[in-house]
GROMACS .gro file of N, CA and C in nm:
model
  375
    1UNK      N    1   0.078  -0.101  -0.027
    1UNK     CA    2   0.018   0.004  -0.037
    1UNK      C    3   0.074   0.086  -0.010
    2UNK      N    4  -0.012   0.182  -0.071
    2UNK     CA    5   0.170   0.307  -0.030
    2UNK      C    6   0.070   0.469   0.046
    3UNK      N    7   0.174   0.442   0.150
    3UNK     CA    8   0.220   0.491   0.228
    3UNK      C    9   0.161   0.686   0.258
    4UNK      N   10   0.208   0.710   0.149
    4UNK     CA   11   0.176   0.871   0.128
    4UNK      C   12   0.042   0.880   0.099
    5UNK      N   13  -0.082   0.771   0.086
    5UNK     CA   14  -0.219   0.840   0.021
    5UNK      C   15  -0.280   0.774   0.151
    6UNK      N   16  -0.224   0.751   0.277
    6UNK     CA   17  -0.269   0.712   0.411
    6UNK      C   18  -0.278   0.850   0.515
    7UNK      N   19  -0.374   0.867   0.560
    7UNK     CA   20  -0.418   0.993   0.674
    7UNK      C   21  -0.402   0.885   0.829
    8UNK      N   22  -0.385   0.938   0.902
    8UNK     CA   23  -0.427   0.842   1.069
    8UNK      C   24  -0.451   0.987   1.196
    9UNK      N   25  -0.528   0.884   1.234
    9UNK     CA   26  -0.587   0.920   1.368
    9UNK      C   27  -0.456   0.953   1.487
   10UNK      N   28  -0.527   1.050   1.581
   10UNK     CA   29  -0.451   0.987   1.747
   10UNK      C   30  -0.460   0.869   1.803
   11UNK      N   31  -0.541   0.838   1.756
   11UNK     CA   32  -0.618   0.687   1.784
   11UNK      C   33  -0.553   0.574   1.740
   12UNK      N   34  -0.452   0.661   1.698
   12UNK     CA   35  -0.417   0.480   1.572
   12UNK      C   36  -0.492   0.367   1.470
   13UNK      N   37  -0.545   0.428   1.424
   13UNK     CA   38  -0.586   0.413   1.337
   13UNK      C   39  -0.553   0.471   1.145
   14UNK      N   40  -0.584   0.394   1.051
   14UNK     CA   41  -0.518   0.488   0.946
   14UNK      C   42  -0.661   0.436   0.871
   15UNK      N   43  -0.667   0.574   0.760
   15UNK     CA   44  -0.761   0.551   0.628
   15UNK      C   45  -0.692   0.590   0.533
   16UNK      N   46  -0.798   0.521   0.458
   16UNK     CA   47  -0.689   0.480   0.287
   16UNK      C   48  -0.802   0.541   0.277
   17UNK      N   49  -0.859   0.644   0.152
   17UNK     CA   50  -0.955   0.713   0.068
   17UNK      C   51  -0.997   0.659  -0.060
   18UNK      N   52  -1.095   0.540  -0.123
   18UNK     CA   53  -1.091   0.430  -0.218
   18UNK      C   54  -1.232   0.529  -0.306
   19UNK      N   55  -1.224   0.645  -0.363
   19UNK     CA   56  -1.336   0.654  -0.436
   19UNK      C   57  -1.406   0.736  -0.322
   20UNK      N   58  -1.570   0.649  -0.338
   20UNK     CA   59  -1.618   0.650  -0.274
   20UNK      C   60  -1.607   0.624  -0.107
   21UNK      N   61  -1.569   0.565  -0.108
   21UNK     CA   62  -1.494   0.461   0.035
   21UNK      C   63  -1.386   0.528   0.111
   22UNK      N   64  -1.344   0.496   0.198
   22UNK     CA   65  -1.245   0.462   0.294
   22UNK      C   66  -1.240   0.385   0.355
   23UNK      N   67  -1.150   0.318   0.383
   23UNK     CA   68  -1.070   0.165   0.407
   23UNK      C   69  -1.010   0.207   0.567
   24UNK      N   70  -1.026   0.161   0.671
   24UNK     CA   71  -1.014   0.218   0.762
   24UNK      C   72  -0.998   0.015   0.858
   25UNK      N   73  -0.766   0.085   0.953
   25UNK     CA   74  -0.787  -0.016   1.038
   25UNK      C   75  -0.663   0.018   1.126
   26UNK      N   76  -0.553  -0.072   1.155
   26UNK     CA   77  -0.518  -0.039   1.257
   26UNK      C   78  -0.334  -0.038   1.255
   27UNK      N   79  -0.302   0.061   1.313
   27UNK     CA   80  -0.122   0.112   1.287
   27UNK      C   81  -0.092  -0.001   1.267
   28UNK      N   82   0.071   0.037   1.169
   28UNK     CA   83   0.201  -0.092   1.254
   28UNK      C   84   0.231  -0.037   1.346
   29UNK      N   85   0.254   0.060   1.438
   29UNK     CA   86   0.261   0.098   1.542
   29UNK      C   87   0.200   0.043   1.659
   30UNK      N   88   0.057   0.027   1.652
   30UNK     CA   89  -0.024   0.049   1.719
   30UNK      C   90  -0.054  -0.126   1.770
   31UNK      N   91  -0.025  -0.224   1.666
   31UNK     CA   92  -0.016  -0.325   1.646
   31UNK      C   93   0.079  -0.389   1.724
   32UNK      N   94   0.187  -0.327   1.692
   32UNK     CA   95   0.325  -0.403   1.738
   32UNK      C   96   0.308  -0.318   1.886
   33UNK      N   97   0.271  -0.241   1.927
   33UNK     CA   98   0.224  -0.201   2.061
   33UNK      C   99   0.156  -0.323   2.143
   34UNK      N  100   0.021  -0.359   2.095
   34UNK     CA  101  -0.014  -0.423   2.187
   34UNK      C  102  -0.013  -0.608   2.118
   35UNK      N  103   0.104  -0.613   2.100
   35UNK     CA  104   0.138  -0.759   2.043
   35UNK      C  105   0.044  -0.787   1.977
   36UNK      N  106   0.040  -0.996   1.990
   36UNK     CA  107  -0.055  -1.039   1.904
   36UNK      C  108  -0.186  -1.037   1.926
   37UNK      N  109  -0.270  -1.026   1.871
   37UNK     CA  110  -0.408  -0.957   1.801
   37UNK      C  111  -0.457  -1.170   1.851
   38UNK      N  112  -0.540  -1.132   1.950
   38UNK     CA  113  -0.643  -1.278   1.938
   38UNK      C  114  -0.779  -1.240   1.888
   39UNK      N  115  -0.862  -1.137   1.928
   39UNK     CA  116  -1.015  -1.122   1.846
   39UNK      C  117  -1.041  -0.942   1.824
   40UNK      N  118  -1.102  -1.003   1.748
   40UNK     CA  119  -1.137  -0.906   1.672
   40UNK      C  120  -1.295  -0.823   1.735
   41UNK      N  121  -1.363  -0.779   1.756
   41UNK     CA  122  -1.527  -0.728   1.711
   41UNK      C  123  -1.518  -0.614   1.645
   42UNK      N  124  -1.609  -0.613   1.539
   42UNK     CA  125  -1.662  -0.481   1.497
   42UNK      C  126  -1.778  -0.447   1.442
   43UNK      N  127  -1.781  -0.361   1.380
   43UNK     CA  128  -1.991  -0.284   1.388
   43UNK      C  129  -2.008  -0.348   1.271
   44UNK      N  130  -2.142  -0.310   1.312
   44UNK     CA  131  -2.241  -0.431   1.126
   44UNK      C  132  -2.244  -0.302   1.071
   45UNK      N  133  -2.218  -0.427   0.920
   45UNK     CA  134  -2.240  -0.333   0.817
   45UNK      C  135  -2.398  -0.286   0.811
   46UNK      N  136  -2.420  -0.135   0.755
   46UNK     CA  137  -2.504  -0.055   0.748
   46UNK      C  138  -2.542   0.084   0.845
   47UNK      N  139  -2.486   0.026   0.965
   47UNK     CA  140  -2.445   0.165   1.069
   47UNK      C  141  -2.402   0.245   1.039
   48UNK      N  142  -2.510   0.383   1.038
   48UNK     CA  143  -2.378   0.470   1.026
   48UNK      C  144  -2.345   0.499   1.188
   49UNK      N  145  -2.219   0.628   1.136
   49UNK     CA  146  -2.095   0.660   1.246
   49UNK      C  147  -2.105   0.810   1.170
   50UNK      N  148  -2.089   0.843   1.366
   50UNK     CA  149  -1.988   0.955   1.374
   50UNK      C  150  -1.879   0.989   1.400
   51UNK      N  151  -1.820   1.058   1.342
   51UNK     CA  152  -1.654   1.030   1.416
   51UNK      C  153  -1.642   0.993   1.563
   52UNK      N  154  -1.565   0.926   1.610
   52UNK     CA  155  -1.576   0.909   1.724
   52UNK      C  156  -1.635   0.792   1.804
   53UNK      N  157  -1.771   0.770   1.647
   53UNK     CA  158  -1.818   0.676   1.723
   53UNK      C  159  -1.709   0.486   1.758
   54UNK      N  160  -1.764   0.417   1.846
   54UNK     CA  161  -1.709   0.224   1.813
   54UNK      C  162  -1.716   0.184   1.690
   55UNK      N  163  -1.664   0.145   1.664
   55UNK     CA  164  -1.607   0.035   1.492
   55UNK      C  165  -1.635  -0.050   1.528
   56UNK      N  166  -1.519  -0.145   1.634
   56UNK     CA  167  -1.467  -0.227   1.703
   56UNK      C  168  -1.462  -0.262   1.840
   57UNK      N  169  -1.396  -0.359   1.888
   57UNK     CA  170  -1.263  -0.361   1.989
   57UNK      C  171  -1.143  -0.460   1.921
   58UNK      N  172  -1.056  -0.489   1.942
   58UNK     CA  173  -0.926  -0.530   1.937
   58UNK      C  174  -0.900  -0.611   2.086
   59UNK      N  175  -0.871  -0.770   2.121
   59UNK     CA  176  -0.826  -0.781   2.210
   59UNK      C  177  -0.715  -0.857   2.203
   60UNK      N  178  -0.594  -0.782   2.254
   60UNK     CA  179  -0.473  -0.841   2.249
   60UNK      C  180  -0.394  -0.945   2.430
   61UNK      N  181  -0.335  -0.988   2.374
   61UNK     CA  182  -0.242  -1.091   2.541
   61UNK      C  183  -0.261  -0.892   2.631
   62UNK      N  184  -0.208  -0.872   2.570
   62UNK     CA  185  -0.274  -0.707   2.695
   62UNK      C  186  -0.306  -0.672   2.754
   63UNK      N  187  -0.431  -0.632   2.615
   63UNK     CA  188  -0.510  -0.560   2.684
   63UNK      C  189  -0.655  -0.574   2.575
   64UNK      N  190  -0.780  -0.522   2.629
   64UNK     CA  191  -0.850  -0.452   2.532
   64UNK      C  192  -0.867  -0.376   2.477
   65UNK      N  193  -0.831  -0.295   2.352
   65UNK     CA  194  -0.865  -0.163   2.279
   65UNK      C  195  -1.014  -0.140   2.256
   66UNK      N  196  -1.103  -0.012   2.288
   66UNK     CA  197  -1.200   0.039   2.184
   66UNK      C  198  -1.151   0.089   2.108
   67UNK      N  199  -1.173   0.054   1.929
   67UNK     CA  200  -1.212   0.132   1.778
   67UNK      C  201  -1.295   0.242   1.769
   68UNK      N  202  -1.252   0.398   1.718
   68UNK     CA  203  -1.313   0.472   1.754
   68UNK      C  204  -1.308   0.529   1.572
   69UNK      N  205  -1.393   0.577   1.529
   69UNK     CA  206  -1.405   0.584   1.305
   69UNK      C  207  -1.309   0.737   1.339
   70UNK      N  208  -1.246   0.756   1.271
   70UNK     CA  209  -1.131   0.835   1.223
   70UNK      C  210  -1.267   1.012   1.177
   71UNK      N  211  -1.377   0.877   1.114
   71UNK     CA  212  -1.475   0.986   0.949
   71UNK      C  213  -1.617   0.963   1.056
   72UNK      N  214  -1.691   0.981   0.928
   72UNK     CA  215  -1.817   0.978   0.962
   72UNK      C  216  -1.885   0.905   0.865
   73UNK      N  217  -1.937   0.865   0.805
   73UNK     CA  218  -2.006   0.741   0.723
   73UNK      C  219  -2.108   0.569   0.732
   74UNK      N  220  -2.145   0.528   0.627
   74UNK     CA  221  -2.174   0.458   0.616
   74UNK      C  222  -2.073   0.355   0.647
   75UNK      N  223  -2.086   0.230   0.747
   75UNK     CA  224  -2.057   0.158   0.709
   75UNK      C  225  -2.093   0.040   0.620
   76UNK      N  226  -2.007   0.059   0.516
   76UNK     CA  227  -2.058  -0.030   0.367
   76UNK      C  228  -2.009  -0.232   0.411
   77UNK      N  229  -1.865  -0.236   0.420
   77UNK     CA  230  -1.820  -0.361   0.444
   77UNK      C  231  -1.674  -0.413   0.588
   78UNK      N  232  -1.705  -0.550   0.637
   78UNK     CA  233  -1.614  -0.590   0.762
   78UNK      C  234  -1.576  -0.683   0.713
   79UNK      N  235  -1.407  -0.661   0.733
   79UNK     CA  236  -1.314  -0.731   0.706
   79UNK      C  237  -1.391  -0.919   0.757
   80UNK      N  238  -1.442  -1.002   0.699
   80UNK     CA  239  -1.507  -1.131   0.771
   80UNK      C  240  -1.334  -1.155   0.841
   81UNK      N  241  -1.192  -1.225   0.716
   81UNK     CA  242  -1.158  -1.307   0.692
   81UNK      C  243  -1.066  -1.250   0.865
   82UNK      N  244  -1.025  -1.108   0.880
   82UNK     CA  245  -0.962  -1.059   1.004
   82UNK      C  246  -1.055  -1.133   1.099
   83UNK      N  247  -1.187  -1.123   1.091
   83UNK     CA  248  -1.269  -1.126   1.241
   83UNK      C  249  -1.185  -1.320   1.264
   84UNK      N  250  -1.215  -1.379   1.137
   84UNK     CA  251  -1.160  -1.545   1.213
   84UNK      C  252  -1.002  -1.557   1.181
   85UNK      N  253  -0.908  -1.482   1.166
   85UNK     CA  254  -0.784  -1.453   1.192
   85UNK      C  255  -0.773  -1.308   1.202
   86UNK      N  256  -0.753  -1.331   1.352
   86UNK     CA  257  -0.697  -1.115   1.406
   86UNK      C  258  -0.507  -1.184   1.368
   87UNK      N  259  -0.457  -1.228   1.387
   87UNK     CA  260  -0.390  -1.221   1.357
   87UNK      C  261  -0.300  -1.128   1.172
   88UNK      N  262  -0.351  -1.175   1.114
   88UNK     CA  263  -0.405  -1.142   1.021
   88UNK      C  264  -0.328  -0.920   0.991
   89UNK      N  265  -0.416  -0.924   1.128
   89UNK     CA  266  -0.324  -0.720   1.142
   89UNK      C  267  -0.221  -0.759   1.157
   90UNK      N  268  -0.155  -0.765   1.218
   90UNK     CA  269  -0.024  -0.830   1.300
   90UNK      C  270   0.087  -0.810   1.139
   91UNK      N  271   0.019  -0.944   1.063
   91UNK     CA  272   0.129  -1.031   1.010
   91UNK      C  273   0.091  -0.892   0.865
   92UNK      N  274  -0.018  -0.814   0.820
   92UNK     CA  275   0.019  -0.751   0.702
   92UNK      C  276  -0.103  -0.627   0.776
   93UNK      N  277  -0.049  -0.534   0.842
   93UNK     CA  278  -0.209  -0.358   0.914
   93UNK      C  279  -0.213  -0.330   0.828
   94UNK      N  280  -0.163  -0.286   0.715
   94UNK     CA  281  -0.144  -0.184   0.589
   94UNK      C  282  -0.247  -0.276   0.459
   95UNK      N  283  -0.298  -0.435   0.478
   95UNK     CA  284  -0.301  -0.440   0.357
   95UNK      C  285  -0.445  -0.557   0.437
   96UNK      N  286  -0.429  -0.676   0.430
   96UNK     CA  287  -0.489  -0.750   0.458
   96UNK      C  288  -0.549  -0.765   0.569
   97UNK      N  289  -0.560  -0.661   0.662
   97UNK     CA  290  -0.574  -0.616   0.830
   97UNK      C  291  -0.674  -0.568   0.808
   98UNK      N  292  -0.791  -0.517   0.705
   98UNK     CA  293  -0.832  -0.416   0.719
   98UNK      C  294  -0.922  -0.504   0.807
   99UNK      N  295  -0.999  -0.291   0.925
   99UNK     CA  296  -1.129  -0.357   0.983
   99UNK      C  297  -1.238  -0.327   0.865
  100UNK      N  298  -1.247  -0.216   0.879
  100UNK     CA  299  -1.371  -0.196   0.772
  100UNK      C  300  -1.386  -0.030   0.656
  101UNK      N  301  -1.554  -0.080   0.599
  101UNK     CA  302  -1.470   0.040   0.479
  101UNK      C  303  -1.619   0.124   0.522
  102UNK      N  304  -1.574   0.237   0.491
  102UNK     CA  305  -1.700   0.322   0.475
  102UNK      C  306  -1.714   0.443   0.449
  103UNK      N  307  -1.831   0.461   0.365
  103UNK     CA  308  -1.919   0.531   0.222
  103UNK      C  309  -1.874   0.666   0.345
  104UNK      N  310  -1.785   0.748   0.266
  104UNK     CA  311  -1.726   0.889   0.298
  104UNK      C  312  -1.868   0.963   0.280
  105UNK      N  313  -1.928   1.033   0.398
  105UNK     CA  314  -1.973   1.156   0.461
  105UNK      C  315  -1.890   1.281   0.432
  106UNK      N  316  -1.865   1.331   0.451
  106UNK     CA  317  -1.750   1.442   0.461
  106UNK      C  318  -1.598   1.414   0.447
  107UNK      N  319  -1.559   1.443   0.310
  107UNK     CA  320  -1.408   1.402   0.248
  107UNK      C  321  -1.302   1.470   0.325
  108UNK      N  322  -1.351   1.616   0.440
  108UNK     CA  323  -1.259   1.752   0.514
  108UNK      C  324  -1.255   1.599   0.590
  109UNK      N  325  -1.337   1.578   0.702
  109UNK     CA  326  -1.275   1.459   0.783
  109UNK      C  327  -1.165   1.412   0.771
  110UNK      N  328  -1.105   1.354   0.654
  110UNK     CA  329  -0.973   1.271   0.613
  110UNK      C  330  -0.883   1.397   0.622
  111UNK      N  331  -0.936   1.469   0.550
  111UNK     CA  332  -0.773   1.575   0.493
  111UNK      C  333  -0.716   1.656   0.665
  112UNK      N  334  -0.810   1.628   0.723
  112UNK     CA  335  -0.826   1.679   0.857
  112UNK      C  336  -0.703   1.553   0.887
  113UNK      N  337  -0.748   1.388   0.921
  113UNK     CA  338  -0.617   1.348   0.940
  113UNK      C  339  -0.450   1.371   0.931
  114UNK      N  340  -0.357   1.312   1.015
  114UNK     CA  341  -0.262   1.358   0.968
  114UNK      C  342  -0.179   1.244   0.870
  115UNK      N  343  -0.085   1.326   0.810
  115UNK     CA  344   0.051   1.210   0.755
  115UNK      C  345   0.112   1.202   0.767
  116UNK      N  346   0.193   1.077   0.674
  116UNK     CA  347   0.252   0.923   0.781
  116UNK      C  348   0.321   1.043   0.856
  117UNK      N  349   0.386   1.122   0.774
  117UNK     CA  350   0.546   1.193   0.833
  117UNK      C  351   0.468   1.266   0.954
  118UNK      N  352   0.325   1.360   0.938
  118UNK     CA  353   0.327   1.365   1.079
  118UNK      C  354   0.316   1.229   1.199
  119UNK      N  355   0.246   1.159   1.183
  119UNK     CA  356   0.191   1.048   1.200
  119UNK      C  357   0.314   0.981   1.305
  120UNK      N  358   0.376   0.986   1.178
  120UNK     CA  359   0.599   0.925   1.237
  120UNK      C  360   0.642   1.029   1.386
  121UNK      N  361   0.604   1.159   1.326
  121UNK     CA  362   0.651   1.251   1.451
  121UNK      C  363   0.559   1.224   1.615
  122UNK      N  364   0.437   1.198   1.613
  122UNK     CA  365   0.285   1.172   1.700
  122UNK      C  366   0.394   1.093   1.782
  123UNK      N  367   0.353   0.930   1.656
  123UNK     CA  368   0.414   0.829   1.783
  123UNK      C  369   0.560   0.869   1.824
  124UNK      N  370   0.654   0.954   1.828
  124UNK     CA  371   0.812   0.973   1.860
  124UNK      C  372   0.749   1.075   1.995
  125UNK      N  373   0.650   1.155   2.016
  125UNK     CA  374   0.672   1.209   2.150
  125UNK      C  375   0.669   1.098   2.202
   0.00000   0.00000   0.00000
């Protein structure tokens, strides 16, 4: 995946715009901090979400983390493969480990997120 197209939230989720929809997943940094991810629950398809609404939970050997959406819109797809094999988030967080796809409500919300360089600086602090 082209890192320059990724945008990041302070909650360590990434977003990539794909036309009318955006794909959301957990950043590589976050999955490294969590360690082995052992289960995933996620929001249901068809639900309208606002930025900050929960879109699922990840459980790792260390903790349980609530995932909050960085953008608003209608959930169009969930990654069922990750539900069956949560380790994909550890193996390929920017590819096969994506979590949900959302129909974009406001493209400006994506623009306000951090780019890759800004996110790298954010996690170093």
